[in-house]
Amino acid sequence: MATVSNFLAKPIATVVPRPSSAVASTSSFVFFNHKTNSLFRRENLPKRLFSAVKVKAGAASPGKVGTPPAKDEKVQKIHSGEEFDEALKNAKSKLVVAEFATSKSDQSNKIYPFMVELSRTCNDVVFLLVMGDESDKTRELCRREKIEKVPHFSFYKSMEKIHEEEGIEPDQLMGDVLYYGDNHSAVVQLHGRADVEKLIDENRTGGKLIVLDVGLKHCGPCVKVYPTVLKLSRSMSETVVFARMNGDENDSCMEFLKDMNVIEVPTFLFIRDGDICGRYVGSGKGELIGEILRYSGVRVTY
């Protein structure tokens, strides 16, 4: 079971690991001096889902470095550390997904076509490919980035590495891209208490339920359930407002989690007219949908 110390590069002094007996579908952490608030009111407070990735026949493999890319292929081939740094710089605040591969890796050849398909769908994500055995320059880049096994996927934003994975399957790659590159969905991205209060104020009338997905940047269960959140945000947009906050994004977010007594992630807070009317803790898709329907006023029988 992952604890907050695994997620935060710079642990906050008021956070300590939760015992390993926590439920496996959540990641856990415990705060000292909880403040349990039933209301979000100020006076009481201190884009597009991929249904499936279809690989076309004859899709390029990472071993074919010398083959000119197809017109609709947006994966950028990197041949040196200088090119890599320039690509990160040019991406600015966009998500960059870099695959480090080798021509003789069966796993690299297997997953690369899926990355190509994702590159055609995700216009707000930059995809890079580094063939580690192409030249001395690419080998040096792999050593610099501490790549030990391939395929290795590193995720960057604003030239900072925010996540990395080794030997993942296509569905996990797709989930990671959705989670870390979500700038195009119907889910409202919240970056602090002020954003939450603004969202509450905007939805005090109209009767819509707010579903606030609270997680952490490197939380496996949070990534796992997020595609479901994206899909629901589109299909239920008339009655439900979906929002997301990563507690470890900044101090304001972490303080918000403390005040809301969020102990495990992912936690989904259900808010209506400024009141927290319920919460669901876990990454079960069916259970989450059932709870959303229940708090939306739809009678659910089990």
CSV table of N, CA and C in Angstrom, one decimal, residues 56-61 64-77 112-113 116-117 119-120 129:
chain,number,residue,atom,x,y,z
A,56,LYS,N,-3.9,0.0,-36.2
A,56,LYS,CA,-4.1,-0.3,-37.6
A,56,LYS,C,-3.0,-1.3,-38.1
A,57,ALA,N,-3.3,-2.1,-39.1
A,57,ALA,CA,-2.3,-3.0,-39.6
A,57,ALA,C,-1.2,-2.3,-40.2
A,58,GLY,N,0.0,-2.8,-39.9
A,58,GLY,CA,1.2,-2.2,-40.5
A,58,GLY,C,1.7,-0.9,-39.7
A,59,ALA,N,1.2,-0.7,-38.5
A,59,ALA,CA,1.6,0.4,-37.7
A,59,ALA,C,3.1,0.4,-37.5
A,60,ALA,N,3.7,1.5,-37.4
A,60,ALA,CA,5.2,1.6,-37.3
A,60,ALA,C,5.6,1.0,-35.9
A,61,SER,N,6.8,0.4,-35.9
A,61,SER,CA,7.4,-0.1,-34.7
A,61,SER,C,8.6,0.8,-34.3
A,64,LYS,N,12.0,0.6,-36.4
A,64,LYS,CA,12.1,1.2,-37.7
A,64,LYS,C,12.4,2.7,-37.7
A,65,VAL,N,13.6,3.0,-37.1
A,65,VAL,CA,13.9,4.4,-36.9
A,65,VAL,C,14.1,5.1,-38.2
A,66,GLY,N,14.7,4.4,-39.2
A,66,GLY,CA,15.0,5.1,-40.5
A,66,GLY,C,13.8,5.3,-41.4
A,67,THR,N,12.6,4.7,-41.0
A,67,THR,CA,11.5,4.9,-41.8
A,67,THR,C,10.8,6.2,-41.6
A,68,PRO,N,10.5,6.9,-42.7
A,68,PRO,CA,9.8,8.2,-42.6
A,68,PRO,C,8.5,8.1,-41.9
A,69,PRO,N,8.1,8.9,-41.0
A,69,PRO,CA,6.9,8.8,-40.3
A,69,PRO,C,5.7,9.0,-41.2
A,70,ALA,N,4.6,8.4,-40.9
A,70,ALA,CA,3.4,8.6,-41.7
A,70,ALA,C,2.9,10.0,-41.5
A,71,LYS,N,2.1,10.5,-42.4
A,71,LYS,CA,1.6,11.9,-42.3
A,71,LYS,C,0.9,12.2,-41.1
A,72,ASP,N,0.1,11.2,-40.5
A,72,ASP,CA,-0.7,11.4,-39.4
A,72,ASP,C,0.0,11.0,-38.1
A,73,GLU,N,1.3,10.6,-38.2
A,73,GLU,CA,2.0,10.2,-37.0
A,73,GLU,C,2.7,11.4,-36.4
A,74,LYS,N,2.4,11.6,-35.1
A,74,LYS,CA,2.9,12.8,-34.4
A,74,LYS,C,4.0,12.5,-33.4
A,75,VAL,N,4.5,11.3,-33.4
A,75,VAL,CA,5.6,10.9,-32.4
A,75,VAL,C,6.9,11.5,-33.0
A,76,GLN,N,7.5,12.3,-32.2
A,76,GLN,CA,8.8,12.9,-32.6
A,76,GLN,C,10.0,12.0,-32.2
A,77,LYS,N,10.8,11.7,-33.2
A,77,LYS,CA,12.0,10.9,-32.9
A,77,LYS,C,13.1,11.8,-32.4
A,112,TYR,N,4.5,0.4,-28.9
A,112,TYR,CA,4.7,1.6,-29.7
A,112,TYR,C,3.5,2.0,-30.6
A,113,PRO,N,2.9,1.0,-31.3
A,113,PRO,CA,1.7,1.4,-32.1
A,113,PRO,C,0.6,2.0,-31.3
A,116,VAL,N,1.4,5.6,-30.9
A,116,VAL,CA,1.2,6.3,-32.2
A,116,VAL,C,-0.3,6.7,-32.3
A,117,GLU,N,-1.2,5.7,-32.0
A,117,GLU,CA,-2.6,6.0,-32.0
A,117,GLU,C,-3.0,7.1,-31.0
A,119,SER,N,-1.1,9.5,-30.1
A,119,SER,CA,-0.5,10.8,-30.6
A,119,SER,C,-1.5,11.4,-31.6
A,120,ARG,N,-2.2,10.6,-32.3
A,120,ARG,CA,-3.2,11.0,-33.3
A,120,ARG,C,-4.5,11.6,-32.6
A,129,LEU,N,10.0,9.7,-28.9
A,129,LEU,CA,10.6,8.4,-28.9
A,129,LEU,C,12.1,8.5,-28.9
